[in-house]
Tab-separated table of C-alpha atoms in Angstrom:
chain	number	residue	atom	x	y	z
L	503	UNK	CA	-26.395	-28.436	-58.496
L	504	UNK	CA	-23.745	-28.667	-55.851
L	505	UNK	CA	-23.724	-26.449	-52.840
L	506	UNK	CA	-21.269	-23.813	-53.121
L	507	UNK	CA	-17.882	-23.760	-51.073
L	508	UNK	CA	-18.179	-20.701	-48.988
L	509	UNK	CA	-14.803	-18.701	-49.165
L	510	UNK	CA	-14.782	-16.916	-45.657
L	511	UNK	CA	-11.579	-14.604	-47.033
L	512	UNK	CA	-13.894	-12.863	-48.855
L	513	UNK	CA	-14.933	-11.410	-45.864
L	514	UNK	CA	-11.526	-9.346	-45.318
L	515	UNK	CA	-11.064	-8.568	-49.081
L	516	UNK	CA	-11.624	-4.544	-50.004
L	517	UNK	CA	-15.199	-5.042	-51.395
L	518	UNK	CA	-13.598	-2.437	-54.506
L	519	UNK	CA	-11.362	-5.538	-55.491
L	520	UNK	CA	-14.426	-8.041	-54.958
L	521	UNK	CA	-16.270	-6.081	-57.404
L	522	UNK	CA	-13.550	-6.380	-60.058
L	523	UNK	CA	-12.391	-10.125	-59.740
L	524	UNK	CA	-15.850	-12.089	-59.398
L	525	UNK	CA	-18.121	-10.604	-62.075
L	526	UNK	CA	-21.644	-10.936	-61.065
L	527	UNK	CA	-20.850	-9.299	-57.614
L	528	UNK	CA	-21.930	-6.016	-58.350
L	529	UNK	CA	-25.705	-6.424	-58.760
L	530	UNK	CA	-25.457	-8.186	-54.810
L	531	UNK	CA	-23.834	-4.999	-53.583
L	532	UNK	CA	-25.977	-2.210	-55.805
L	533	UNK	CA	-29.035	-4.918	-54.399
L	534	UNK	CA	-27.546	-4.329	-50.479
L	535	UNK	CA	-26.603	-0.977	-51.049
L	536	UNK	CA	-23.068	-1.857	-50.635
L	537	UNK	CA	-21.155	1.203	-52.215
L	538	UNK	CA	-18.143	-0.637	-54.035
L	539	UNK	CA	-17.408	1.880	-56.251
L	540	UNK	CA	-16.078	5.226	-54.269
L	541	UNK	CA	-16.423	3.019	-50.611
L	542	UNK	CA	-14.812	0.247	-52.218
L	543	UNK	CA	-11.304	0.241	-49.750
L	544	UNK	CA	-12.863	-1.038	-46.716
L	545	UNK	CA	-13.356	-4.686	-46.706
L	546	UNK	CA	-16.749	-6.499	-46.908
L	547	UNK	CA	-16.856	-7.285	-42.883
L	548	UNK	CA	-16.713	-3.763	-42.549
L	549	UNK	CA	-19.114	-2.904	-45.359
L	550	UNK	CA	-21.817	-5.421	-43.878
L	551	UNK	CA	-20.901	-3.841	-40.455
L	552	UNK	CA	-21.704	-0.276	-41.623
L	553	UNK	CA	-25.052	-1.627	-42.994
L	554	UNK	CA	-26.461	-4.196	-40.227
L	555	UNK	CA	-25.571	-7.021	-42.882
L	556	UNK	CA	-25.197	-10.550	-42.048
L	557	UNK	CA	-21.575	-11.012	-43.393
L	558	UNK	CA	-21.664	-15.035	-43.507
L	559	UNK	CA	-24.813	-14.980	-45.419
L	560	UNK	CA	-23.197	-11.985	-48.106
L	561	UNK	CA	-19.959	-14.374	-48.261
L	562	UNK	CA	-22.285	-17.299	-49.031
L	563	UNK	CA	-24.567	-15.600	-52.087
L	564	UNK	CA	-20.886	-14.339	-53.243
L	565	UNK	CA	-19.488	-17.968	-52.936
L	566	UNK	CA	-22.336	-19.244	-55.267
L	567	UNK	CA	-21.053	-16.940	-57.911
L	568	UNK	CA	-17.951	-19.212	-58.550
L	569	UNK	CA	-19.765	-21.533	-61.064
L	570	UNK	CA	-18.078	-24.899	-61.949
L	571	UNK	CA	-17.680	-25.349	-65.708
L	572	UNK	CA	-16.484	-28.984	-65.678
L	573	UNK	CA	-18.606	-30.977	-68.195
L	574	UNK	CA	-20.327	-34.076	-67.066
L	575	UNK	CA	-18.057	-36.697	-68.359
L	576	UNK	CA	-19.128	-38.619	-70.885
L	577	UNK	CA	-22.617	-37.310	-70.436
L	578	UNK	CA	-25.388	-37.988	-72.298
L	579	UNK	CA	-28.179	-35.437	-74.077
L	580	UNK	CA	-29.898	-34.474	-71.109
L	581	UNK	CA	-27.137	-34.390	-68.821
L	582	UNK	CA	-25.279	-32.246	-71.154
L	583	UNK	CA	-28.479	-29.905	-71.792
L	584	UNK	CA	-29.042	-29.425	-68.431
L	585	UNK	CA	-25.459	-28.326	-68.093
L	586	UNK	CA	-25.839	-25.941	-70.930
L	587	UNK	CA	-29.331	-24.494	-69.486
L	588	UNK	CA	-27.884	-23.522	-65.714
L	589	UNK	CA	-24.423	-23.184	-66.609
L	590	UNK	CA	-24.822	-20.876	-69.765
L	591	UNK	CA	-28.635	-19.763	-70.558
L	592	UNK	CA	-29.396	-18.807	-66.824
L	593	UNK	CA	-25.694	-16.877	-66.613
L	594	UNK	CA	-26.368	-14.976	-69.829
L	595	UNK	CA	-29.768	-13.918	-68.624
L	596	UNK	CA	-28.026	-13.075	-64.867
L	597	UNK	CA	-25.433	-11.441	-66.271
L	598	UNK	CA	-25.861	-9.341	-69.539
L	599	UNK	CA	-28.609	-6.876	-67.700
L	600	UNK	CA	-26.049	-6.132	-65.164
L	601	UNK	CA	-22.956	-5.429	-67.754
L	602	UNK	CA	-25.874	-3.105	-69.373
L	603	UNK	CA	-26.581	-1.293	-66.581
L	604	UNK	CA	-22.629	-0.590	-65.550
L	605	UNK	CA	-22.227	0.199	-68.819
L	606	UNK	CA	-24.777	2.526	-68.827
L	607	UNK	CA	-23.218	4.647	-66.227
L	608	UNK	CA	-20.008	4.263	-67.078
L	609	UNK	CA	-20.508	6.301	-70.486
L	610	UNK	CA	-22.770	9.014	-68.417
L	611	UNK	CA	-20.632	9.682	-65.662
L	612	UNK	CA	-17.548	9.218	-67.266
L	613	UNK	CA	-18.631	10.661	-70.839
L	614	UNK	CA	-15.493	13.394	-71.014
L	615	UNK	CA	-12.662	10.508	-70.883
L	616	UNK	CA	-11.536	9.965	-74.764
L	617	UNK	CA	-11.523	5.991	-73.429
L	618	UNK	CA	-14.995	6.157	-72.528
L	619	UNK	CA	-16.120	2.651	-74.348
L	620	UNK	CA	-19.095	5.113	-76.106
L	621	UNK	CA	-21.989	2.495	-77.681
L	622	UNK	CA	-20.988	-0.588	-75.185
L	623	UNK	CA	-24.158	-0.208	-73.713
L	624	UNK	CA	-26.594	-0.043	-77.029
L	625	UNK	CA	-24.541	-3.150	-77.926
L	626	UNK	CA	-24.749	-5.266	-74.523
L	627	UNK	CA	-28.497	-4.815	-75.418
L	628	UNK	CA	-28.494	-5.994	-78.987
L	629	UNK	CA	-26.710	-8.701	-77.884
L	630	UNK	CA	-29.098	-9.417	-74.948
L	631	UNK	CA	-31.536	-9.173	-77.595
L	632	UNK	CA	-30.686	-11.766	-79.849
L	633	UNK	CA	-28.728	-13.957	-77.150
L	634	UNK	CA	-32.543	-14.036	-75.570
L	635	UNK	CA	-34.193	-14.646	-78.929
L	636	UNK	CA	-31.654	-17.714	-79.482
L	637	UNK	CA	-31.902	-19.657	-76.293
L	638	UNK	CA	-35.505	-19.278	-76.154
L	639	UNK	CA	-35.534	-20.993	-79.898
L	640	UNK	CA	-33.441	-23.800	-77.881
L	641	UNK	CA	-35.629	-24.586	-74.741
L	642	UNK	CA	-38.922	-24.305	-76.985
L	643	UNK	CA	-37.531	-26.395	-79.724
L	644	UNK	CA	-34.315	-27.289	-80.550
L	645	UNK	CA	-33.545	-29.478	-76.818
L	646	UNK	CA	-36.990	-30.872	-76.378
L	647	UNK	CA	-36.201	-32.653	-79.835
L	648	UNK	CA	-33.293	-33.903	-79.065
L	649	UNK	CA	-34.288	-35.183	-75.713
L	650	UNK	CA	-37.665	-36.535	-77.400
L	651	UNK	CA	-35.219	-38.047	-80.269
L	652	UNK	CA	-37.015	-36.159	-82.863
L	653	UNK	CA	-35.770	-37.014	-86.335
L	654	UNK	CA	-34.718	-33.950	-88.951
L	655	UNK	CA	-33.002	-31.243	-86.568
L	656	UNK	CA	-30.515	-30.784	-88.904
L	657	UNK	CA	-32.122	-27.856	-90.184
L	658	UNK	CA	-32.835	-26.120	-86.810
L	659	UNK	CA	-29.099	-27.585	-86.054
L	660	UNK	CA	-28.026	-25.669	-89.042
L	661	UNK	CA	-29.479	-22.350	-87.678
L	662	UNK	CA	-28.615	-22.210	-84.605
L	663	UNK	CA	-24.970	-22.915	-86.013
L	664	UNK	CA	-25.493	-19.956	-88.079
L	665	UNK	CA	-26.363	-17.613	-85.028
L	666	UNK	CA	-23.403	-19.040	-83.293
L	667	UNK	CA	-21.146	-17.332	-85.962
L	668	UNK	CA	-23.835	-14.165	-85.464
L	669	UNK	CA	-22.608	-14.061	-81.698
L	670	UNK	CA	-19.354	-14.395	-82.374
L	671	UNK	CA	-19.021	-11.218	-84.310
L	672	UNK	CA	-20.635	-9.545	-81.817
L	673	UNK	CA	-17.899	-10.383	-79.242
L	674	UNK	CA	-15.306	-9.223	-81.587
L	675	UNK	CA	-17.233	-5.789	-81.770
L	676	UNK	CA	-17.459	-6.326	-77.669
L	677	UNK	CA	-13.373	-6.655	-77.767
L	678	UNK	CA	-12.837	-3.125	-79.668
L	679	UNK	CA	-15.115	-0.866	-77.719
L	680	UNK	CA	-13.566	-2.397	-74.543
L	681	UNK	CA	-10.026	-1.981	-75.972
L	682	UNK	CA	-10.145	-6.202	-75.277
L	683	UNK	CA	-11.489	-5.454	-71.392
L	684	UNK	CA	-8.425	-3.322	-70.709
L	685	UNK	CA	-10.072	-0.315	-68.693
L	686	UNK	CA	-7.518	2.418	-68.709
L	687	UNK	CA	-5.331	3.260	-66.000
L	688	UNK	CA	-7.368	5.100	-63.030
L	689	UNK	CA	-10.362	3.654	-64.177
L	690	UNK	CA	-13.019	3.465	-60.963
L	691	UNK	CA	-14.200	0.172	-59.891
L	692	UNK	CA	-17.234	0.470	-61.456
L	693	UNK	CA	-15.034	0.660	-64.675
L	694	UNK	CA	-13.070	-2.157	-63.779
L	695	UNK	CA	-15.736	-4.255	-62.820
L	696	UNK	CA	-17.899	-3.537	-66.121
L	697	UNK	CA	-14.507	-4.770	-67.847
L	698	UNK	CA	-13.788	-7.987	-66.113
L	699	UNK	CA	-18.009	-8.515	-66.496
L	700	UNK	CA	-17.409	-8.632	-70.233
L	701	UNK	CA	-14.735	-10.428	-70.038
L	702	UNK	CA	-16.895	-13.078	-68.452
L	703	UNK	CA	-19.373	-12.771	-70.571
L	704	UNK	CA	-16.880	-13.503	-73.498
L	705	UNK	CA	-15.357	-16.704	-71.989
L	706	UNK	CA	-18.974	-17.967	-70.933
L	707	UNK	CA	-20.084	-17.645	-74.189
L	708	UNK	CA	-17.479	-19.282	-76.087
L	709	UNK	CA	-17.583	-22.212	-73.968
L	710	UNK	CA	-21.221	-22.252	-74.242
L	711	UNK	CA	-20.949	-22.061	-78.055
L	712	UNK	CA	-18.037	-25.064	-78.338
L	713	UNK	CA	-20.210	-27.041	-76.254
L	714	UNK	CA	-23.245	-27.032	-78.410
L	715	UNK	CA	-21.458	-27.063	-82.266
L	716	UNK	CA	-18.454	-29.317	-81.358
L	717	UNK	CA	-20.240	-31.442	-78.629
L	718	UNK	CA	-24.251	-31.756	-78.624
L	719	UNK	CA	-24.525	-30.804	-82.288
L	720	UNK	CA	-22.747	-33.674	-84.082
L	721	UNK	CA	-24.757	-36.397	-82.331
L	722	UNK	CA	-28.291	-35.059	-83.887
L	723	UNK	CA	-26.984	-33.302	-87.159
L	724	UNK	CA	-24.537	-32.146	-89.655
């Protein structure tokens, strides 16, 4: 993997508007104790300051969040599994307990609002569920195969195709209850960042499913 550019005006950005624009960020801060939610106005430098916090090394593990989604060109099986594995599988698994846990205390503490996205949470964790379920099917199974050039995977092809479409649905249920990742206007930042988080999570997984049915797919089976 290639070491991550380290984006030192991050470090005078209000860590409220770090929280919103690079999903992933929140579970560093709520790790630190970095209050981005109701603190979230003063910038990181001062944030780290306040806390005794290296801020080079919090700029660097925020850097590392920026993940690359170029494809290998013209890569071959493993190349392009090995994309899919750290690009997509280890994402989902990063991110979906995080958007669960915002979610989670977005519909307690905010439970009153009539645009309170009521049942987000419950679904983040179906889809967690199943997302889990599916990749694990992939690692154990499905990619050894293909790497090992295991003849008949159209079958196991065939189902994962199927869940595909099952994950799909699920992101057009994701779109309603968020009002398609719109939070409403005075929403916190906890709000906001729960928002662009599923947002995220929608792009990452689209990608992730074009690359395996229109990409790996077609090379092993129908």
């Amino acid at each position: 993997m290639n070491t991550p550019v380290v984006d030192n005006t991050l470090a005078q950005q209000a860590i409220g508007q770090i929280a919103v624009d690079l999903p992933g960020a929140t579970a560093i801060f709520r790790r630190l104790k970095l209050d981005f939610c109701c603190g979230g106005q003063i910038s990181l430098a001062q944030a780290c300051e306040r806390k005794g916090l290296d801020t080079t090394r919090v700029v660097s593990e925020l850097s590392a969040l920026r993940r690359d989604d170029a494809v290998p060109e013209m890569p071959d099986a493993p190349t392009l599994i090995d994309h899919i594995l750290s690009r997509y599988h280890a994402v989902h698994r990063e991110q979906l307990p995080e958007l669960i846990r915002m979610a989670r205390r977005v519909e307690a503490v905010h439970h009153d609002n009539p645009e309170v996205p009521h049942g987000l949470a419950d679904h983040l964790e179906v889809m967690e569920t199943e997302l889990l379920e599916h990749m694990e099917k992939e690692e154990q199974i499905l990619f050894p195969g293909i790497e090992a050039g295991t003849p008949g995977l159209g079958d196991p092809i065939t189902m994962m195709r199927a869940e595909h479409t099952g994950h799909g649905e699920h992101l057009e249920r994701l779109a309603e209850l968020t009002r398609e990742h719109t939070p409403p206007p005075g929403a916190c930042n906890t709000w906001r960042a729960l928002y662009a988080g599923t947002a995220q999570l929608t792009s990452d997984l689209i990608s992730h499913i074009h690359l395996e049915n229109n990409i790996l797919f077609p090379r092993f089976g129908a």
